[in-house]
Coordinates of C-alpha atoms in Angstrom, one line a residue:
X1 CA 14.8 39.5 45.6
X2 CA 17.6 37.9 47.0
X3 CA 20.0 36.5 43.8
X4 CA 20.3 33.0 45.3
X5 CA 16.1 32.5 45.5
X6 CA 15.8 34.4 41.8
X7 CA 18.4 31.3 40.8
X8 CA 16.6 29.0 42.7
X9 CA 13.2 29.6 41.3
X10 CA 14.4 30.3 37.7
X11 CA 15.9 26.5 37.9
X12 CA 12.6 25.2 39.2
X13 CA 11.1 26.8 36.6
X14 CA 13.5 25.7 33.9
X15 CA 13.1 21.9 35.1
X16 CA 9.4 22.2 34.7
X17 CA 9.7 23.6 31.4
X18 CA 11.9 20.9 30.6
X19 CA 9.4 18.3 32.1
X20 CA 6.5 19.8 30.1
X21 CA 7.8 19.8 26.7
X22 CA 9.2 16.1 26.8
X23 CA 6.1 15.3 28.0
X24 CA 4.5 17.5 25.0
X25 CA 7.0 15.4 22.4
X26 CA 5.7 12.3 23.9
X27 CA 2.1 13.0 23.5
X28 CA 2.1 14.1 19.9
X29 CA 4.4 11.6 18.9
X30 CA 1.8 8.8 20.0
X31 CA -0.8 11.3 18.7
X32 CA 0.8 11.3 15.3
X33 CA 1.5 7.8 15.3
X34 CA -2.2 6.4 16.1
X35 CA -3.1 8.8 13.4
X36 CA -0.8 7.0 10.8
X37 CA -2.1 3.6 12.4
X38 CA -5.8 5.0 11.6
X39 CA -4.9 5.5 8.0
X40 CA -4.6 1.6 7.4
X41 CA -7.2 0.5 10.3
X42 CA -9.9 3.3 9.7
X43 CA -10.8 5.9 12.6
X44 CA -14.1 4.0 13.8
X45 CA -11.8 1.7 16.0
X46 CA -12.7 2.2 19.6
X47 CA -15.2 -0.9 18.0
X48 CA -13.0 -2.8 15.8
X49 CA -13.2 -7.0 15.6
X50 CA -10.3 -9.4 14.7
X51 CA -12.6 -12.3 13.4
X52 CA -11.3 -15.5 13.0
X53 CA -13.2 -18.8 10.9
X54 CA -15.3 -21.1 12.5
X55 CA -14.9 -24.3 12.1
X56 CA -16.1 -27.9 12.7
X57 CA -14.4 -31.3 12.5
X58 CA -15.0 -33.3 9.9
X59 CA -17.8 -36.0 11.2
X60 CA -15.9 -39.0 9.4
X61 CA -13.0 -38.1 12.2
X62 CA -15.6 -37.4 15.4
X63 CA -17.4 -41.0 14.5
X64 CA -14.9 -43.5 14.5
X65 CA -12.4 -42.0 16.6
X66 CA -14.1 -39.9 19.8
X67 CA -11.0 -38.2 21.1
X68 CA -9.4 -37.3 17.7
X69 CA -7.2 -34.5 19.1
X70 CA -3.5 -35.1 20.3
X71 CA -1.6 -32.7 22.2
X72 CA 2.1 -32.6 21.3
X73 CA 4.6 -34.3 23.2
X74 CA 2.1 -36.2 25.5
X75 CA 0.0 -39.4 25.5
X76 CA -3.4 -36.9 26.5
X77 CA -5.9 -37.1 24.0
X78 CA -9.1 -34.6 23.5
X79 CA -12.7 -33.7 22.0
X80 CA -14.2 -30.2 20.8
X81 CA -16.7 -29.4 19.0
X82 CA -14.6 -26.5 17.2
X83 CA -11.3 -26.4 16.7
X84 CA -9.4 -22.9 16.4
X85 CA -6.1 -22.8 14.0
X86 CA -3.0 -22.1 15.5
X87 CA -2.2 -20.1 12.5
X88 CA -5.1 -17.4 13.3
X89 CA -4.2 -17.6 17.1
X90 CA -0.7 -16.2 16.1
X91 CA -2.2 -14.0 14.2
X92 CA -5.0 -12.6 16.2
X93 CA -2.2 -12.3 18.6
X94 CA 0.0 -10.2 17.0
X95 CA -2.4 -7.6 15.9
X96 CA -4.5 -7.4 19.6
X97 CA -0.6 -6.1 20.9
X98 CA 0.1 -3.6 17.8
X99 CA -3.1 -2.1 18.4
X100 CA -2.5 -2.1 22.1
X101 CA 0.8 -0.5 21.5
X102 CA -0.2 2.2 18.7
X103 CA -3.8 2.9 20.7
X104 CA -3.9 2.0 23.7
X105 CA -7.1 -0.3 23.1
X106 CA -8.3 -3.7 22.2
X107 CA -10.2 -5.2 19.9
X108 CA -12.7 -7.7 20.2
X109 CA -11.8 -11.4 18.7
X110 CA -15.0 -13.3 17.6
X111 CA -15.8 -15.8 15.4
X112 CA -17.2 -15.0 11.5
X113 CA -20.4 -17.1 12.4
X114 CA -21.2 -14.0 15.6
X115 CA -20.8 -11.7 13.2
X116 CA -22.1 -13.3 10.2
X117 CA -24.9 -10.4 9.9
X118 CA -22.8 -8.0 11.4
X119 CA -22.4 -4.8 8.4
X120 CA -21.8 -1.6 10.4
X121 CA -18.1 -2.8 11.8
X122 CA -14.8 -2.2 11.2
X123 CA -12.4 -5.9 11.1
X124 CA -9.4 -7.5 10.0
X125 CA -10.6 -11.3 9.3
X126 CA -8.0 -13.8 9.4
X127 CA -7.4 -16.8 6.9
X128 CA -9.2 -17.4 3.4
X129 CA -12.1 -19.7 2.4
X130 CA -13.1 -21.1 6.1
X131 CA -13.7 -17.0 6.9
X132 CA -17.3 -15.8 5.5
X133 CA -15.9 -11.9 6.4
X134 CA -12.8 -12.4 4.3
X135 CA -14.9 -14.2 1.4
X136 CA -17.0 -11.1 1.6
X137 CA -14.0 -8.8 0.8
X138 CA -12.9 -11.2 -2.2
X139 CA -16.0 -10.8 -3.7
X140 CA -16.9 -7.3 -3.1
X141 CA -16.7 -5.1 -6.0
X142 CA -14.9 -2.8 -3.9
X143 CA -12.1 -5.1 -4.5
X144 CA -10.1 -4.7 -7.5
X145 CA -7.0 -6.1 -6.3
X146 CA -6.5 -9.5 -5.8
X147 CA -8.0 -13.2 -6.1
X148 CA -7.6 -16.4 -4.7
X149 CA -8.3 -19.1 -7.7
X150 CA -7.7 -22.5 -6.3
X151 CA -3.9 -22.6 -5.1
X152 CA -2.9 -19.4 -6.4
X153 CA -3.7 -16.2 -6.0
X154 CA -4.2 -14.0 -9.0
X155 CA -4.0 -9.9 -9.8
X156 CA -7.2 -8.3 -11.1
X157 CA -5.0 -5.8 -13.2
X158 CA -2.5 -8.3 -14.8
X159 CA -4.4 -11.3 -15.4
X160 CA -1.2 -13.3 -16.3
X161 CA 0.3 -12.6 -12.7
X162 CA 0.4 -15.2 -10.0
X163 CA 1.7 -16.3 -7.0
X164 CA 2.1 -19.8 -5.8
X165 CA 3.3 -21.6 -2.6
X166 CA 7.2 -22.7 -3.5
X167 CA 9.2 -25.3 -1.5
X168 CA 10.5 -22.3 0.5
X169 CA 8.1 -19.5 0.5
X170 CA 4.4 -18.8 1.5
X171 CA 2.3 -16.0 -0.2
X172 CA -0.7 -13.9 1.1
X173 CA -3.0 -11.3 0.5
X174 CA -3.6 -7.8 2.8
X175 CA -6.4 -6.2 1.4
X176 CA -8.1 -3.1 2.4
X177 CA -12.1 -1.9 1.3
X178 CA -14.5 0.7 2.6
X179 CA -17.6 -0.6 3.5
X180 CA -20.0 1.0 0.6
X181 CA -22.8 0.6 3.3
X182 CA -21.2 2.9 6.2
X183 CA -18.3 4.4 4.7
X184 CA -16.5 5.1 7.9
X185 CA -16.1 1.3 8.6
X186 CA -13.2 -0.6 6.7
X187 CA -12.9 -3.7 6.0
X188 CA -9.5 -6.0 6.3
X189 CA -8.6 -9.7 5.2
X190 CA -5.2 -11.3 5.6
X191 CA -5.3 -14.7 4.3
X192 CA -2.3 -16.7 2.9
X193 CA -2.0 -19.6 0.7
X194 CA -0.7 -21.9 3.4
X195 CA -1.2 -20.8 6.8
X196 CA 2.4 -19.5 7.3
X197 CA 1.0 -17.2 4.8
X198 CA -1.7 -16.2 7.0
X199 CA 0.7 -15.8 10.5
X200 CA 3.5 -14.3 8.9
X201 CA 1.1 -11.5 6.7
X202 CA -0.8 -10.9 9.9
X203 CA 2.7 -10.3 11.6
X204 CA 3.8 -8.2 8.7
X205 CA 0.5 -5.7 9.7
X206 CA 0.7 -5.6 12.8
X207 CA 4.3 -4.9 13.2
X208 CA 5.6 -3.0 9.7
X209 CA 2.1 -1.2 8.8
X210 CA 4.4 1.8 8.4
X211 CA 5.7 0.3 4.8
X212 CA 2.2 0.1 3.7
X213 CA 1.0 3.3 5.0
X214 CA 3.5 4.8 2.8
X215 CA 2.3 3.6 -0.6
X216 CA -1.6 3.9 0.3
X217 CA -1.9 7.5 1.9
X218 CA -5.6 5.7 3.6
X219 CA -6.8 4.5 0.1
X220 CA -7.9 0.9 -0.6
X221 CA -5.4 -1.4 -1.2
X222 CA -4.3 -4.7 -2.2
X223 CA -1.0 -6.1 -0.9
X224 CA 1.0 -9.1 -1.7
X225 CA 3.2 -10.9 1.4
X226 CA 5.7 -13.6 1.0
X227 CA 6.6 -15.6 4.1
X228 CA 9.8 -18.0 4.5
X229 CA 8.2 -21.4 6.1
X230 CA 8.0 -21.6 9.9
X231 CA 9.4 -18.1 10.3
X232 CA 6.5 -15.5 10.6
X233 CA 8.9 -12.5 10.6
X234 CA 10.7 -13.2 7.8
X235 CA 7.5 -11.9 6.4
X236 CA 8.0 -9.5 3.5
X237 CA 5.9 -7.1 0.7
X238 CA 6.2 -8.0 -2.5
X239 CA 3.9 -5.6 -4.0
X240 CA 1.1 -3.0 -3.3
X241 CA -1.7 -1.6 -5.5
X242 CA -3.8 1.3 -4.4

């Protein structure tokens, strides 16, 4: 064979090599990080739910005032029958892109009333008492972590430890069961104090999972997050128990 083709083709070859194994790289890097991701989410999440409360406005409002809503920095003024907080948009928000970006998949945002029966699923509810999935977790025996007495939240292994809102700083839960009814689903609340608490623990999930993943090797776990006010990703862990 002529020298010049033998170069020629041995190139070719070499470039496709080259091609395949970065290409190779890629895919198990993404492979290896959805794994990780699975270790805090659970592997049952080609059907997972980000649930958010449902709520209702206060009739005393809706009766003497029919258009009670005000949209910021106009004179328009609005009904609805169920308002959504902004807190658990920005959450629900920043979750739906991490799992985008660590799956390549969605999950579905209802509200906790559609899945009020709902067992065999795997969530991450947003927000405290006006959830009925995260209240579920707080009282599940499953969790030995944390409690929210009423403005504090409280460690169920040091009964003397607390956490309160401060004139700078927000504090939230992350915690983390297995459903004793189908072990394969796991259950996730993030709910703060204030609802910076909320946004900014949400964010911390979504976007530094990596720090938890470290400390809970796919166990259940408790997590404490402090927020700075207004400023979701200043959000920060505190502590972990596992």
């Amino acid at each position: 064979m002529n020298k010049h083709i033998h170069d020629l083709l041995m190139n070719i070859f070499g470039g496709f090599l080259v091609v395949i194994i970065d290409r190779l790289i890629i895919y198990f890097q993404k492979y290896f990080k959805g794994l990780g991701f699975k270790k805090i989410f659970g592997g049952e999440i080609n059907d997972y739910y980000i649930v958010y409360g449902k709520m209702i406005l206060n009739p005393v409002y809706s009766s003497k005032d029919p258009f009670p809503y005000l949209k910021p920095n106009s004179s328009a003024i609005f009904n609805m029958t169920n308002p959504v907080s902004y807190s658990e948009t920005r959450a629900s928000k920043y979750l739906s892109i991490s799992f985008f970006n660590n799956l390549k998949s969605s999950p579905k945002l209802l509200s906790d009333d559609e899945l009020n029966e709902k067992l065999d699923i795997s969530y991450c509810s947003l927000g405290g008492y006006n959830n009925s999935k995260t209240i579920s977790i707080l009282s599940s025996e499953e969790n030995k972590f944390y409690a929210f007495e009423s403005n504090k939240i409280t460690s169920k292994r040091e009964k003397n430890k607390t956490f309160f809102i401060d004139s700078e700083f927000d504090y939230a839960i992350i915690i983390k069961i297995r459903n004793k009814y189908f072990p394969n689903r796991v259950q996730i609340c993030v709910a703060g104090l204030g609802e910076w608490g909320t946004s900014g623990a949400s964010w911390f999930l979504a976007n530094k999972w990596k720090e938890l993943k470290k400390c809970i090797n796919g166990k259940n776990f408790g997590a404490i997050i402090r927020v700075r006010f207004q400023i979701d990703e200043s959000a920060e862990l505190v502590e972990v128990l596992a």
